[in-house]
């Protein structure tokens, strides 16, 4: 999930996403126009990164734009192989892109300074980079006279992270130490002191919170007291079979929401329900009135 904000290039204050610029414009309508002008029909080749995007379908429901893009990469020749038989089905030319449908949702409250964008990630396939760069470039050119620009950043969903950490156990903790050689000729050496718990002896959530509060020094984990103070502490935590790696003192990484589709990909109904559930929880956490974005 990502947040989209709008401001003037030299300004520091963000503008209302549903009423920005002169005359007043709505990001919901603006993004729909971007999709129609750039990704409909034959789609769009993005030379930077050799990406390809094409709009498959789109639908507006009150303040939410639901749309699906077909995303892929070109630039590398190859071939499609029938995995059951090992027979070559056909060749992939250097200008061909194997594309995959990826569902998206843009939620633009009718008040406030940010919109939320939920983008589907399937395996290692994502439309994030291509959509972000294309929309930024299009937006900048379209509103150049008004000196408007976009900021697209991953949404720091503290609420979801707190819930995940509250249910998680500590699988592994690593204390990273940078040491300089005595003769100072080689430079710094990096030493990693790592402890991995056995499945039945994983530490519960309070230990994770102690580490995040920087109250879990190495001598509480290791029996030796001769290890110097760590320069960095990394933790691998797990909840309900899902693992995450976090670094103490750093911003929490992008939170990945998992939608259970059973044996295959989740249906559109399950996908939309999952998106609205997470968006609703995030909006509520930030005290955004539900009536501003949902009927």
Short mmCIF file of C-alpha atoms in Angstrom, two decimals, residues 4-294:
data_model
loop_
_atom_site.label_atom_id
_atom_site.label_comp_id
_atom_site.label_asym_id
_atom_site.label_seq_id
_atom_site.Cartn_x
_atom_site.Cartn_y
_atom_site.Cartn_z
CA UNK A 4 0.05 9.71 -2.95
CA UNK A 5 0.35 13.40 -2.09
CA UNK A 6 0.38 16.57 -4.21
CA UNK A 7 2.28 19.79 -3.64
CA UNK A 8 3.80 22.66 -5.57
CA UNK A 9 7.44 22.14 -6.55
CA UNK A 10 8.78 24.84 -4.24
CA UNK A 11 6.06 24.49 -1.64
CA UNK A 12 6.10 22.49 1.56
CA UNK A 13 2.38 22.23 2.18
CA UNK A 14 0.40 19.42 0.61
CA UNK A 15 -2.78 20.14 -1.34
CA UNK A 16 -6.19 18.47 -0.95
CA UNK A 17 -6.18 15.46 -3.29
CA UNK A 18 -9.81 15.97 -4.30
CA UNK A 19 -9.45 19.74 -4.92
CA UNK A 20 -6.00 20.73 -6.11
CA UNK A 21 -4.85 23.39 -8.58
CA UNK A 22 -6.83 26.05 -10.42
CA UNK A 23 -9.42 25.30 -11.59
CA UNK A 24 -9.97 22.65 -8.92
CA UNK A 25 -9.11 19.13 -10.00
CA UNK A 26 -9.79 15.72 -8.45
CA UNK A 27 -7.03 13.09 -8.30
CA UNK A 28 -9.62 10.36 -8.89
CA UNK A 29 -10.60 11.87 -12.25
CA UNK A 30 -7.01 12.82 -13.05
CA UNK A 31 -5.74 9.26 -12.58
CA UNK A 32 -8.59 7.88 -14.71
CA UNK A 33 -7.56 10.31 -17.46
CA UNK A 34 -3.95 9.16 -17.17
CA UNK A 35 -4.98 5.53 -17.61
CA UNK A 36 -7.14 6.33 -20.65
CA UNK A 37 -4.51 8.47 -22.37
CA UNK A 38 -1.47 6.30 -21.67
CA UNK A 39 -2.34 2.66 -21.06
CA UNK A 40 -5.45 1.91 -23.11
CA UNK A 41 -5.26 0.08 -26.40
CA UNK A 42 -1.71 -0.92 -27.31
CA UNK A 43 -0.37 -0.04 -23.84
CA UNK A 44 2.88 1.72 -23.03
CA UNK A 45 6.54 0.77 -23.33
CA UNK A 46 8.74 2.31 -20.65
CA UNK A 47 12.32 2.37 -21.91
CA UNK A 48 13.72 2.92 -18.43
CA UNK A 49 13.74 -0.59 -16.98
CA UNK A 50 12.28 -2.03 -20.22
CA UNK A 51 8.81 -2.33 -18.75
CA UNK A 52 5.45 -2.70 -20.45
CA UNK A 53 2.00 -1.74 -19.15
CA UNK A 54 -1.48 -2.04 -20.61
CA UNK A 55 -4.83 -1.21 -19.05
CA UNK A 56 -7.11 -4.23 -18.97
CA UNK A 57 -10.16 -2.73 -17.24
CA UNK A 58 -11.20 0.02 -14.83
CA UNK A 59 -14.22 0.95 -12.74
CA UNK A 60 -15.01 3.81 -10.36
CA UNK A 61 -17.07 3.07 -7.25
CA UNK A 62 -17.72 6.29 -5.31
CA UNK A 63 -14.18 7.37 -4.23
CA UNK A 64 -12.35 4.20 -5.31
CA UNK A 65 -10.87 3.51 -8.73
CA UNK A 66 -10.54 -0.24 -9.28
CA UNK A 67 -8.37 -1.15 -12.27
CA UNK A 68 -6.25 -3.97 -13.63
CA UNK A 69 -3.04 -3.51 -15.60
CA UNK A 70 -1.10 -6.10 -17.53
CA UNK A 71 2.55 -5.69 -16.57
CA UNK A 72 5.70 -7.27 -17.91
CA UNK A 73 9.24 -6.71 -19.17
CA UNK A 74 10.75 -6.85 -22.62
CA UNK A 75 14.30 -6.63 -23.93
CA UNK A 76 15.48 -10.22 -23.37
CA UNK A 77 14.79 -12.89 -26.02
CA UNK A 78 13.69 -16.31 -24.80
CA UNK A 79 11.11 -18.99 -25.37
CA UNK A 80 7.99 -20.50 -23.85
CA UNK A 81 8.32 -24.17 -22.93
CA UNK A 82 5.51 -26.64 -22.22
CA UNK A 83 6.62 -27.86 -18.80
CA UNK A 84 4.77 -31.18 -19.00
CA UNK A 85 6.44 -32.25 -22.23
CA UNK A 86 9.55 -30.07 -22.44
CA UNK A 87 8.50 -29.05 -25.95
CA UNK A 88 9.30 -25.51 -27.10
CA UNK A 89 5.97 -23.77 -27.67
CA UNK A 90 7.19 -20.54 -29.28
CA UNK A 91 9.97 -17.96 -29.14
CA UNK A 92 9.87 -14.67 -27.26
CA UNK A 93 11.30 -11.85 -29.36
CA UNK A 94 13.40 -9.07 -27.84
CA UNK A 95 10.43 -6.68 -28.16
CA UNK A 96 7.92 -9.11 -26.64
CA UNK A 97 6.80 -8.93 -23.02
CA UNK A 98 5.27 -11.75 -21.02
CA UNK A 99 2.61 -9.79 -19.15
CA UNK A 100 0.56 -10.62 -16.07
CA UNK A 101 -2.72 -9.04 -14.86
CA UNK A 102 -2.23 -7.16 -11.59
CA UNK A 103 -5.14 -5.58 -9.74
CA UNK A 104 -5.00 -2.06 -8.32
CA UNK A 105 -7.14 0.22 -6.18
CA UNK A 106 -6.80 3.99 -5.79
CA UNK A 107 -8.78 5.40 -2.86
CA UNK A 108 -9.16 9.20 -2.89
CA UNK A 109 -11.09 10.59 0.11
CA UNK A 110 -13.13 13.69 -0.74
CA UNK A 111 -11.21 15.57 1.95
CA UNK A 112 -7.65 15.36 3.17
CA UNK A 113 -4.16 15.56 1.71
CA UNK A 114 -3.41 12.01 0.62
CA UNK A 115 -4.79 9.10 -1.37
CA UNK A 116 -4.03 5.43 -0.77
CA UNK A 117 -2.95 3.12 -3.58
CA UNK A 118 -3.15 -0.64 -3.10
CA UNK A 119 -1.16 -2.57 -5.70
CA UNK A 120 -1.14 -6.34 -6.17
CA UNK A 121 2.17 -8.19 -6.06
CA UNK A 122 2.22 -11.76 -7.43
CA UNK A 123 5.50 -13.54 -6.81
CA UNK A 124 8.16 -11.13 -8.05
CA UNK A 125 5.81 -9.46 -10.55
CA UNK A 126 4.69 -5.92 -9.78
CA UNK A 127 3.33 -2.88 -11.64
CA UNK A 128 4.57 -0.49 -8.96
CA UNK A 129 7.66 0.96 -10.64
CA UNK A 130 6.12 1.29 -14.09
CA UNK A 131 2.90 2.92 -12.87
CA UNK A 132 4.70 5.25 -10.46
CA UNK A 133 7.22 6.59 -12.98
CA UNK A 134 4.67 6.88 -15.79
CA UNK A 135 2.13 8.75 -13.66
CA UNK A 136 4.79 11.09 -12.21
CA UNK A 137 6.05 12.02 -15.69
CA UNK A 138 2.55 12.49 -17.10
CA UNK A 139 1.41 14.56 -14.10
CA UNK A 140 4.48 16.80 -14.20
CA UNK A 141 4.04 17.56 -17.90
CA UNK A 142 0.29 18.08 -17.65
CA UNK A 143 0.51 20.54 -14.76
CA UNK A 144 3.88 22.10 -15.54
CA UNK A 145 2.39 25.62 -15.70
CA UNK A 146 1.04 25.21 -12.15
CA UNK A 147 4.34 23.76 -10.90
CA UNK A 148 2.61 20.76 -9.32
CA UNK A 149 4.34 17.52 -8.39
CA UNK A 150 3.50 14.14 -6.86
CA UNK A 151 5.00 12.32 -3.92
CA UNK A 152 4.45 8.55 -3.94
CA UNK A 153 5.79 6.74 -0.90
CA UNK A 154 5.11 3.40 0.73
CA UNK A 155 2.45 3.79 3.39
CA UNK A 156 3.95 3.40 6.83
CA UNK A 157 1.17 1.34 8.32
CA UNK A 158 2.17 1.46 11.96
CA UNK A 159 -1.12 -0.10 13.03
CA UNK A 160 -0.61 -3.23 10.89
CA UNK A 161 3.00 -3.53 12.02
CA UNK A 162 1.99 -3.25 15.68
CA UNK A 163 -0.59 -6.01 15.21
CA UNK A 164 1.93 -8.23 13.40
CA UNK A 165 4.62 -7.69 16.07
CA UNK A 166 2.07 -8.31 18.83
CA UNK A 167 1.42 -11.81 17.45
CA UNK A 168 4.98 -12.57 16.32
CA UNK A 169 7.81 -14.60 17.80
CA UNK A 170 11.52 -13.89 17.48
CA UNK A 171 13.19 -16.44 15.21
CA UNK A 172 16.62 -14.93 14.81
CA UNK A 173 18.57 -11.93 16.06
CA UNK A 174 21.86 -10.65 14.64
CA UNK A 175 24.20 -8.17 16.31
CA UNK A 176 26.44 -6.48 13.71
CA UNK A 177 29.74 -5.02 14.92
CA UNK A 178 32.15 -2.89 12.87
CA UNK A 179 35.71 -3.27 14.16
CA UNK A 180 38.86 -1.51 13.00
CA UNK A 181 42.11 -3.47 12.80
CA UNK A 182 44.75 -2.49 15.30
CA UNK A 183 47.19 -1.32 12.62
CA UNK A 184 44.42 0.64 10.87
CA UNK A 185 45.75 -0.52 7.50
CA UNK A 186 42.90 -2.72 6.39
CA UNK A 187 39.96 -0.65 7.54
CA UNK A 188 36.79 -1.87 9.18
CA UNK A 189 35.86 -5.53 9.53
CA UNK A 190 32.23 -6.53 9.92
CA UNK A 191 31.42 -9.22 12.44
CA UNK A 192 27.95 -10.74 12.75
CA UNK A 193 26.94 -12.47 15.95
CA UNK A 194 23.79 -14.43 15.21
CA UNK A 195 21.43 -16.54 17.32
CA UNK A 196 18.64 -18.59 15.75
CA UNK A 197 16.00 -20.14 17.98
CA UNK A 198 14.85 -23.72 17.72
CA UNK A 199 11.20 -24.00 16.72
CA UNK A 200 9.98 -24.69 20.25
CA UNK A 201 12.16 -22.09 21.95
CA UNK A 202 11.32 -18.96 19.97
CA UNK A 203 11.06 -15.85 22.07
CA UNK A 204 7.62 -14.21 22.38
CA UNK A 205 6.59 -10.74 21.28
CA UNK A 206 7.80 -8.83 24.42
CA UNK A 207 11.40 -9.67 23.46
CA UNK A 208 10.85 -8.09 20.04
CA UNK A 209 9.48 -4.94 21.66
CA UNK A 210 12.48 -4.81 24.01
CA UNK A 211 14.84 -4.95 21.03
CA UNK A 212 12.91 -2.26 19.14
CA UNK A 213 13.15 -0.06 22.23
CA UNK A 214 16.93 -0.74 22.18
CA UNK A 215 16.71 -2.46 25.56
CA UNK A 216 18.06 -5.83 24.46
CA UNK A 217 21.88 -5.62 24.56
CA UNK A 218 24.00 -8.53 23.35
CA UNK A 219 24.90 -9.74 26.84
CA UNK A 220 21.23 -10.60 27.47
CA UNK A 221 21.33 -13.02 24.51
CA UNK A 222 24.92 -14.30 24.50
CA UNK A 223 26.71 -15.80 27.50
CA UNK A 224 29.90 -13.85 26.76
CA UNK A 225 30.27 -10.32 28.07
CA UNK A 226 33.30 -9.44 25.95
CA UNK A 227 31.43 -8.56 22.77
CA UNK A 228 31.55 -4.83 21.92
CA UNK A 229 28.38 -2.79 21.56
CA UNK A 230 26.52 -3.61 18.35
CA UNK A 231 26.35 -1.04 15.55
CA UNK A 232 23.22 -2.65 14.14
CA UNK A 233 20.63 -5.17 15.33
CA UNK A 234 18.58 -7.18 12.84
CA UNK A 235 15.66 -9.42 13.74
CA UNK A 236 13.78 -12.07 11.82
CA UNK A 237 10.28 -12.39 13.25
CA UNK A 238 7.38 -14.66 12.32
CA UNK A 239 3.62 -14.60 12.72
CA UNK A 240 1.20 -17.19 11.31
CA UNK A 241 3.93 -18.60 9.08
CA UNK A 242 4.85 -15.20 7.60
CA UNK A 243 8.39 -13.97 8.18
CA UNK A 244 9.65 -10.39 8.22
CA UNK A 245 13.09 -8.88 8.78
CA UNK A 246 13.36 -5.58 10.65
CA UNK A 247 16.32 -3.46 11.72
CA UNK A 248 16.30 -1.76 15.12
CA UNK A 249 16.40 2.01 14.83
CA UNK A 250 15.37 2.04 11.15
CA UNK A 251 11.97 2.81 9.69
CA UNK A 252 9.87 -0.31 9.44
CA UNK A 253 9.92 -1.70 5.89
CA UNK A 254 7.02 -1.73 3.49
CA UNK A 255 4.26 -3.88 4.98
CA UNK A 256 3.12 -6.68 2.69
CA UNK A 257 -0.52 -7.71 3.13
CA UNK A 258 -1.27 -11.32 2.26
CA UNK A 259 -4.67 -12.21 0.85
CA UNK A 260 -5.55 -15.88 1.08
CA UNK A 261 -7.03 -17.08 -2.18
CA UNK A 262 -7.14 -20.72 -1.24
CA UNK A 263 -5.48 -22.98 -3.80
CA UNK A 264 -5.05 -20.23 -6.41
CA UNK A 265 -5.15 -16.48 -6.87
CA UNK A 266 -7.88 -14.75 -4.85
CA UNK A 267 -11.03 -13.87 -6.76
CA UNK A 268 -11.84 -10.23 -7.49
CA UNK A 269 -14.41 -10.32 -4.69
CA UNK A 270 -11.85 -11.63 -2.18
CA UNK A 271 -9.23 -9.15 -3.40
CA UNK A 272 -11.56 -6.16 -3.08
CA UNK A 273 -12.77 -7.29 0.33
CA UNK A 274 -9.18 -7.64 1.54
CA UNK A 275 -8.20 -4.20 0.21
CA UNK A 276 -11.22 -2.47 1.77
CA UNK A 277 -10.58 -4.20 5.09
CA UNK A 278 -6.96 -3.04 5.26
CA UNK A 279 -7.70 0.44 3.93
CA UNK A 280 -10.59 0.82 6.36
CA UNK A 281 -8.40 -0.17 9.32
CA UNK A 282 -5.69 2.28 8.22
CA UNK A 283 -8.17 5.12 7.69
CA UNK A 284 -9.74 4.47 11.07
CA UNK A 285 -6.31 4.43 12.72
CA UNK A 286 -5.62 7.86 11.21
CA UNK A 287 -9.08 9.15 12.26
CA UNK A 288 -10.33 9.60 8.68
CA UNK A 289 -14.12 9.64 8.46
CA UNK A 290 -15.29 6.58 6.52
CA UNK A 291 -17.95 8.69 4.79
CA UNK A 292 -15.20 10.59 2.94
CA UNK A 293 -14.21 7.53 0.92
CA UNK A 294 -16.92 4.87 1.18
#
